[in-house]
PDB file of C-alpha atoms in Angstrom:
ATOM      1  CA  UNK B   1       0.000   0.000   0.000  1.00  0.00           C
ATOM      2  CA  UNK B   2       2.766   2.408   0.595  1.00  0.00           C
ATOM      3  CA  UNK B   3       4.418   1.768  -2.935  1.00  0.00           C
ATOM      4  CA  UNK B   4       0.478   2.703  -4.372  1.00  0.00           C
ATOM      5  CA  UNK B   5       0.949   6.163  -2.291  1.00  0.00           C
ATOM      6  CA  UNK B   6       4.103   7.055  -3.494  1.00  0.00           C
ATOM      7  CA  UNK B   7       3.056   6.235  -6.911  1.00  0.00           C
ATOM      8  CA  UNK B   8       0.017   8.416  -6.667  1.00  0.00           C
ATOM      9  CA  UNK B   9       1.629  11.153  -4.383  1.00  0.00           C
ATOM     10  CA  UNK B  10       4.329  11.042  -7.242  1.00  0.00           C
ATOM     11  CA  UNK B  11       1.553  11.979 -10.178  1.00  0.00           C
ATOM     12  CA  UNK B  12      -0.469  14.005  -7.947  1.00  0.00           C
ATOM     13  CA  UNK B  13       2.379  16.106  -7.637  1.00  0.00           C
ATOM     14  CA  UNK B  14       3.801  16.241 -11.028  1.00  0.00           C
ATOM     15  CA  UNK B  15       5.365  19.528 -12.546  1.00  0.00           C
ATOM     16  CA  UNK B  16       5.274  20.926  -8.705  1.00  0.00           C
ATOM     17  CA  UNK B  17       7.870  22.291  -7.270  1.00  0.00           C
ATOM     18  CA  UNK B  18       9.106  23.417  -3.488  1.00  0.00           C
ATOM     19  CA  UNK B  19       8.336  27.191  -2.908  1.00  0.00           C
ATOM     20  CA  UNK B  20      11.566  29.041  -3.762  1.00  0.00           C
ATOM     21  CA  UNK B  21      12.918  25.957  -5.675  1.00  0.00           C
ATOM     22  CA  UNK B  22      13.721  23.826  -8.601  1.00  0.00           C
ATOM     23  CA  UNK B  23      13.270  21.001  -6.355  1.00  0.00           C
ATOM     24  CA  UNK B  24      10.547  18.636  -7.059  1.00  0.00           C
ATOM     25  CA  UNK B  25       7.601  18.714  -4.834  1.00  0.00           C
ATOM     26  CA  UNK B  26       8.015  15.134  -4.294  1.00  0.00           C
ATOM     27  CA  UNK B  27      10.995  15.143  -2.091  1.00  0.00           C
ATOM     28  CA  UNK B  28       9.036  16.835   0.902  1.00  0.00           C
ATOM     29  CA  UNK B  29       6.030  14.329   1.220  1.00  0.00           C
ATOM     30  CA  UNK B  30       9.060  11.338   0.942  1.00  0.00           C
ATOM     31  CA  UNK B  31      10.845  12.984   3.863  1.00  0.00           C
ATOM     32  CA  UNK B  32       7.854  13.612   5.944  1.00  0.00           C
ATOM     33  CA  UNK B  33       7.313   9.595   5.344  1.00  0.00           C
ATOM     34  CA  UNK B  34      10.974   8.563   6.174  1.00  0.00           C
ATOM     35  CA  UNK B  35      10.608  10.705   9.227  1.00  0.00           C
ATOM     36  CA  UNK B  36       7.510   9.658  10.315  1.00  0.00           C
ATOM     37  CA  UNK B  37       9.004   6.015   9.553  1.00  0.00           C
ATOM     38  CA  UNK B  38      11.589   6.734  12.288  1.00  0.00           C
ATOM     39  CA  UNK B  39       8.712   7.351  15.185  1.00  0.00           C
ATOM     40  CA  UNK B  40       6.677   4.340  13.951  1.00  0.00           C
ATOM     41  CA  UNK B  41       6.129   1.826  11.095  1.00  0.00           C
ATOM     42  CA  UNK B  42       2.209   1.822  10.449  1.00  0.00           C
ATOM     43  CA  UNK B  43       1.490   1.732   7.047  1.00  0.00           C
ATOM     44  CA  UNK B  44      -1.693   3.562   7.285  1.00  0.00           C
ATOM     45  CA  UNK B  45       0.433   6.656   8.659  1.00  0.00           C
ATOM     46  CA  UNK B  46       3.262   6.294   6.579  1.00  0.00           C
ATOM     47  CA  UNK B  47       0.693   6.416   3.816  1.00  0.00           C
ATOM     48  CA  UNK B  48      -0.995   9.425   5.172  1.00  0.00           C
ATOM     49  CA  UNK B  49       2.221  11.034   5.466  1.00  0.00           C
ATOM     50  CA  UNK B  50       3.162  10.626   1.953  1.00  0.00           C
ATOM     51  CA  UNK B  51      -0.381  11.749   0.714  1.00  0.00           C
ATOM     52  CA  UNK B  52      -0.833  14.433   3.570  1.00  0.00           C
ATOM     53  CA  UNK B  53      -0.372  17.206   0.435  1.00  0.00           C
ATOM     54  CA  UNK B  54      -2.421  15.995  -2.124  1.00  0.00           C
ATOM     55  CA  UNK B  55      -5.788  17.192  -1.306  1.00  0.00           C
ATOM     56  CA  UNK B  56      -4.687  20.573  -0.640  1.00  0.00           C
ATOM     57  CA  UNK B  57      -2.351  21.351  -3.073  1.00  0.00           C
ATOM     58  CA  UNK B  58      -3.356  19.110  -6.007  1.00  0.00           C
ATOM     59  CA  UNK B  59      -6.276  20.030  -8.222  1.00  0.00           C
ATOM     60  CA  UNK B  60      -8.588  17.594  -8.824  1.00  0.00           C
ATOM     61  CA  UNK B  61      -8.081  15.002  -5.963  1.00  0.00           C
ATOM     62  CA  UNK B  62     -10.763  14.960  -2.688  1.00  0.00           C
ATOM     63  CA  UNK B  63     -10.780  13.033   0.352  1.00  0.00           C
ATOM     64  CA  UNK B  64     -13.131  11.030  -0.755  1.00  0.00           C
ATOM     65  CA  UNK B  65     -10.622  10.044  -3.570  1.00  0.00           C
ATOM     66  CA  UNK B  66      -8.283   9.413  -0.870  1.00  0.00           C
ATOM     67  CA  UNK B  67     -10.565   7.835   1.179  1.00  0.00           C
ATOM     68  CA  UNK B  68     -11.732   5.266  -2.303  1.00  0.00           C
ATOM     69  CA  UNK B  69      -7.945   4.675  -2.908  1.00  0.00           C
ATOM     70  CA  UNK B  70      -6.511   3.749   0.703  1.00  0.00           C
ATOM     71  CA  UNK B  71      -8.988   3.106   3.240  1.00  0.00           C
ATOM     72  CA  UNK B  72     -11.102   5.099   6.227  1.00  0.00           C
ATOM     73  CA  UNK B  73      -7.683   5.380   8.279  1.00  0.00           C
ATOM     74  CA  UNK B  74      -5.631   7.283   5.831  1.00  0.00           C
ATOM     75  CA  UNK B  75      -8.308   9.738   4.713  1.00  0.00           C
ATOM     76  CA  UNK B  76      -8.686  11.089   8.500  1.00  0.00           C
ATOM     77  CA  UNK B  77      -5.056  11.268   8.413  1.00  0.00           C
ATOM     78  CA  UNK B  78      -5.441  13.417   5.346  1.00  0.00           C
ATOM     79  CA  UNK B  79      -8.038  15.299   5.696  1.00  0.00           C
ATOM     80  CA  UNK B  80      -6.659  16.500   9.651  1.00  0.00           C
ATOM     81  CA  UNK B  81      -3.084  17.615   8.395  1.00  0.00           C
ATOM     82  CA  UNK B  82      -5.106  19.709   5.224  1.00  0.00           C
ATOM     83  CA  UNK B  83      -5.949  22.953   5.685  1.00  0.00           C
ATOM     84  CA  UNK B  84      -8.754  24.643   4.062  1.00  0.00           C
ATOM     85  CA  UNK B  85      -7.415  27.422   1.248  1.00  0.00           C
ATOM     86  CA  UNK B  86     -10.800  29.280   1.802  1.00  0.00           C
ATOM     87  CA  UNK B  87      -9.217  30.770   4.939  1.00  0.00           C
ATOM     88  CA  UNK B  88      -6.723  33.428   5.535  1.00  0.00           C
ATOM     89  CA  UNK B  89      -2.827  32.302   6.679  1.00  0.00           C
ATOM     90  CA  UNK B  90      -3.507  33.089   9.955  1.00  0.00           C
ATOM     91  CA  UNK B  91      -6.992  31.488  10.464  1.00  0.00           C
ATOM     92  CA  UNK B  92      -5.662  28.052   8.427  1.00  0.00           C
ATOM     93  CA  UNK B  93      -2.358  28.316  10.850  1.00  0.00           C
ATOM     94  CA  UNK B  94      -4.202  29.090  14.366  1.00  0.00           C
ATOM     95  CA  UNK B  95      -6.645  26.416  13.216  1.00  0.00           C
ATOM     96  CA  UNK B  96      -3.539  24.040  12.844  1.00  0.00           C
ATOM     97  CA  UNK B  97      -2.082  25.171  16.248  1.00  0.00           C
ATOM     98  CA  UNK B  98      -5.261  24.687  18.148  1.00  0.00           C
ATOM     99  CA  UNK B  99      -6.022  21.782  16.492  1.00  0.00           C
ATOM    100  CA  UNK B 100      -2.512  19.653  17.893  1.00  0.00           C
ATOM    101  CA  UNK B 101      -3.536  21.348  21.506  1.00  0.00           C
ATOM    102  CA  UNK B 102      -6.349  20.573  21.780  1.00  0.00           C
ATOM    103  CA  UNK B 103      -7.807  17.959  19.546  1.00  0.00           C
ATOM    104  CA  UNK B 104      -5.536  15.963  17.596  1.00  0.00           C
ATOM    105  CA  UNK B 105      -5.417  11.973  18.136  1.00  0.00           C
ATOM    106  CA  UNK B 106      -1.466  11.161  19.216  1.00  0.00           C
ATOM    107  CA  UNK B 107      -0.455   9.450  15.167  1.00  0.00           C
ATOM    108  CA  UNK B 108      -1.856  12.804  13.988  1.00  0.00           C
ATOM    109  CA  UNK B 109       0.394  14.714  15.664  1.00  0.00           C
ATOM    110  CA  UNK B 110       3.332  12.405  14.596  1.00  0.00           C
ATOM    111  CA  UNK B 111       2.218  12.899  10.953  1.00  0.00           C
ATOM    112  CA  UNK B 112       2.277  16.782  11.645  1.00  0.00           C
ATOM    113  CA  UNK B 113       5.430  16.576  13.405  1.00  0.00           C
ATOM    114  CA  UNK B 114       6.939  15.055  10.405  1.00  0.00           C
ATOM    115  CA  UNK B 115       5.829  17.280   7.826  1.00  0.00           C
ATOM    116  CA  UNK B 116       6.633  20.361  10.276  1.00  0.00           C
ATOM    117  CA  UNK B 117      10.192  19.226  11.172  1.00  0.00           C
ATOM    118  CA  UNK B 118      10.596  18.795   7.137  1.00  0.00           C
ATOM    119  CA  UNK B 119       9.765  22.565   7.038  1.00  0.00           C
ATOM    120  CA  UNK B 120      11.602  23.694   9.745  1.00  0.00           C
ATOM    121  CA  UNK B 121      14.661  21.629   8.298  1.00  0.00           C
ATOM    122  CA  UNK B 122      14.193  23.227   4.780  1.00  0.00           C
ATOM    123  CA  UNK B 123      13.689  26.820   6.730  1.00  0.00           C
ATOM    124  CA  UNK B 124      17.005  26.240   8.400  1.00  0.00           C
ATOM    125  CA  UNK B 125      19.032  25.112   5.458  1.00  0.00           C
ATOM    126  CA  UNK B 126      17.396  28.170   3.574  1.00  0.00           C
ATOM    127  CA  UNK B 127      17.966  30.758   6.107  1.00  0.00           C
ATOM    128  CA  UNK B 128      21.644  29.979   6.732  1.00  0.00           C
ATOM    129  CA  UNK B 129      21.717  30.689   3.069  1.00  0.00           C
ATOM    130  CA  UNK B 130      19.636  33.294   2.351  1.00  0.00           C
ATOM    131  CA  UNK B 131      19.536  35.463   5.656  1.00  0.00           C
ATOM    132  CA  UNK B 132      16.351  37.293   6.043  1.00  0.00           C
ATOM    133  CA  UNK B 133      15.409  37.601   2.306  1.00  0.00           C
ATOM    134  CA  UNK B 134      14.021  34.085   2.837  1.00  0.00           C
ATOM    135  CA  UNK B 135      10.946  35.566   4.069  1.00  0.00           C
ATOM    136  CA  UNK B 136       9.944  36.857   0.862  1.00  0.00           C
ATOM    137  CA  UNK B 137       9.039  33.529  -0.780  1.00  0.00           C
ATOM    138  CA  UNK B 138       6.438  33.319   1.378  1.00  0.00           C
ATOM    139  CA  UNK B 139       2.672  34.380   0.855  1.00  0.00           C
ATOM    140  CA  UNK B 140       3.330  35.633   4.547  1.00  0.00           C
ATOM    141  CA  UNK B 141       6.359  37.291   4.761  1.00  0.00           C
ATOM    142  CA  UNK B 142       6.295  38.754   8.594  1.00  0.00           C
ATOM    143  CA  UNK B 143       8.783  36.394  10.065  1.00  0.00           C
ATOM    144  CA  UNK B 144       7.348  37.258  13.701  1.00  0.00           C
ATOM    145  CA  UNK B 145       4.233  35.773  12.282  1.00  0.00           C
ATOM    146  CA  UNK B 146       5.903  32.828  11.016  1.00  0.00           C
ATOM    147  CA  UNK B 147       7.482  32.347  14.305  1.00  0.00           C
ATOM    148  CA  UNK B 148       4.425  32.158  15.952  1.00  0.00           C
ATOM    149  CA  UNK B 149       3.272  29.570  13.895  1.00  0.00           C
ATOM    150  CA  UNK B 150       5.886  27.580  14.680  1.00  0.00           C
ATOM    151  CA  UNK B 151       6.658  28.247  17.970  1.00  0.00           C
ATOM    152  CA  UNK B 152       2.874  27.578  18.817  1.00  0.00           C
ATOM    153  CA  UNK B 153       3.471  23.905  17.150  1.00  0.00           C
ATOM    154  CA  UNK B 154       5.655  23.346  20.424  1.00  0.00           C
ATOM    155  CA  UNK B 155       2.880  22.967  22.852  1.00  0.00           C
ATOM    156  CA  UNK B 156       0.920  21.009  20.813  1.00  0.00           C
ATOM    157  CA  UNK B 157       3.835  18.346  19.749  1.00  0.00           C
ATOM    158  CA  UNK B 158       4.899  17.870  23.815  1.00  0.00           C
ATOM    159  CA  UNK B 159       3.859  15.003  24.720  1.00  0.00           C
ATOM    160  CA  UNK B 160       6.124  13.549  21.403  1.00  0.00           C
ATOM    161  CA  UNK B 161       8.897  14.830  23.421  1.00  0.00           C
ATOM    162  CA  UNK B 162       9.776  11.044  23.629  1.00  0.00           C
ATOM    163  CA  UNK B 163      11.181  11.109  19.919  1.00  0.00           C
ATOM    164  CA  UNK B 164      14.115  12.316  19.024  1.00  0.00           C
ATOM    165  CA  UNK B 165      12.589  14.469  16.110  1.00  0.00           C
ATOM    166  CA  UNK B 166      10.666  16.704  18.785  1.00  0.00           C
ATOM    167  CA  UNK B 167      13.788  17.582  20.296  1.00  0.00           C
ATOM    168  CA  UNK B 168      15.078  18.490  16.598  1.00  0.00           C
ATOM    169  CA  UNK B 169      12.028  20.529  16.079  1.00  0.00           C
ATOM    170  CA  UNK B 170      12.447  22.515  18.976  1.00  0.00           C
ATOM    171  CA  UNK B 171      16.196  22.860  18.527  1.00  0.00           C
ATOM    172  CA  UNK B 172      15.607  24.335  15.236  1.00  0.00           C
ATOM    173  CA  UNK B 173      12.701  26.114  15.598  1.00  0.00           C
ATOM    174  CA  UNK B 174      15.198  28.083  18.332  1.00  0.00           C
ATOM    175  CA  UNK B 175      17.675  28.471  15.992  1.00  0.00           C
ATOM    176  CA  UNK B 176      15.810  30.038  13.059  1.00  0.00           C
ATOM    177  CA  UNK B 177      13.561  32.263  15.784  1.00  0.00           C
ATOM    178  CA  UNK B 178      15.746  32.762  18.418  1.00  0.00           C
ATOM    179  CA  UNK B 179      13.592  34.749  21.092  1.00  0.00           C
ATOM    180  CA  UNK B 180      14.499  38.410  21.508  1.00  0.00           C
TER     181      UNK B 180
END
């Protein structure tokens, strides 16, 4: 089943590429699996975490195809790590942030923590390149607001503090928002 996600994550994705890149859009969704594969080896979740983009940023595909192609389990995962494009940035991310406080199942969070440490990881990489002109690939380009977004992630990811990714998330959410 995981093969069949990668394959359709792979053609769901096709001719994307990573904000502020030439880098396929594939890549993140296959390192949000491999690190969700180091926290646990569930093939629903890993499945989820390679499809977690699809129904938000590919035309054309629903939960409900989701849910046809791979099951109950792995639609829920879907459909809780999408956010709804209706929605301004900071309604979709205080939605998100609330959401891992207060609501989200534990393998949710672990599928979130994934695809956020992939983002913080690709923030860090960026920003020891680019300095502060990293901001402005980004729809929102206040980087106090995108500290609070991740920063507020924190909270919600704590009782993950068992993995060693959490600690990675913090570290480098620190390093690319150090508090002033």
């Amino acid at each position: 089943m995981f093969e069949k996600a990668v394959i359709y994550a792979t053609n769901a994705h096709n001719g994307q590429t990573r904000k502020g890149t030439n880098l396929p859009f594939i890549i993140h969704p296959m390192e949000v699996a491999a690190i969700v594969a180091a926290m646990t080896l569930d093939q629903d979740m890993l499945c989820a975490a390679v499809l977690h983009d699809v129904v938000e940023d590919c035309d054309g595909i629903s939960i409900e195809d989701i849910r046809r192609e791979f099951g109950n389990i792995v639609a829920s995962y879907v459909y809780q790590e999408s956010e709804d494009k209706s929605k301004t940035w900071v309604e979709r991310k205080g939605h998100t942030i609330d959401f891992l406080k207060n609501r989200a199942s534990r393998n949710a969070k672990i599928i979130a923590l994934g695809d956020k440490l992939a983002n913080i990881r690709a923030l860090y990489r960026d920003y020891n390149i680019l300095g502060e002109e990293l901001w402005e690939r980004f729809n929102m380009k206040d980087k106090k607001m995108q500290s609070w977004y991740y920063r507020g992630m924190i909270e919600g990811f704590a009782d993950l503090s068992e993995f060693h990714e959490y600690e990675e998330y913090c570290q480098l959410v620190n390093e690319v928002f150090p508090e002033e």
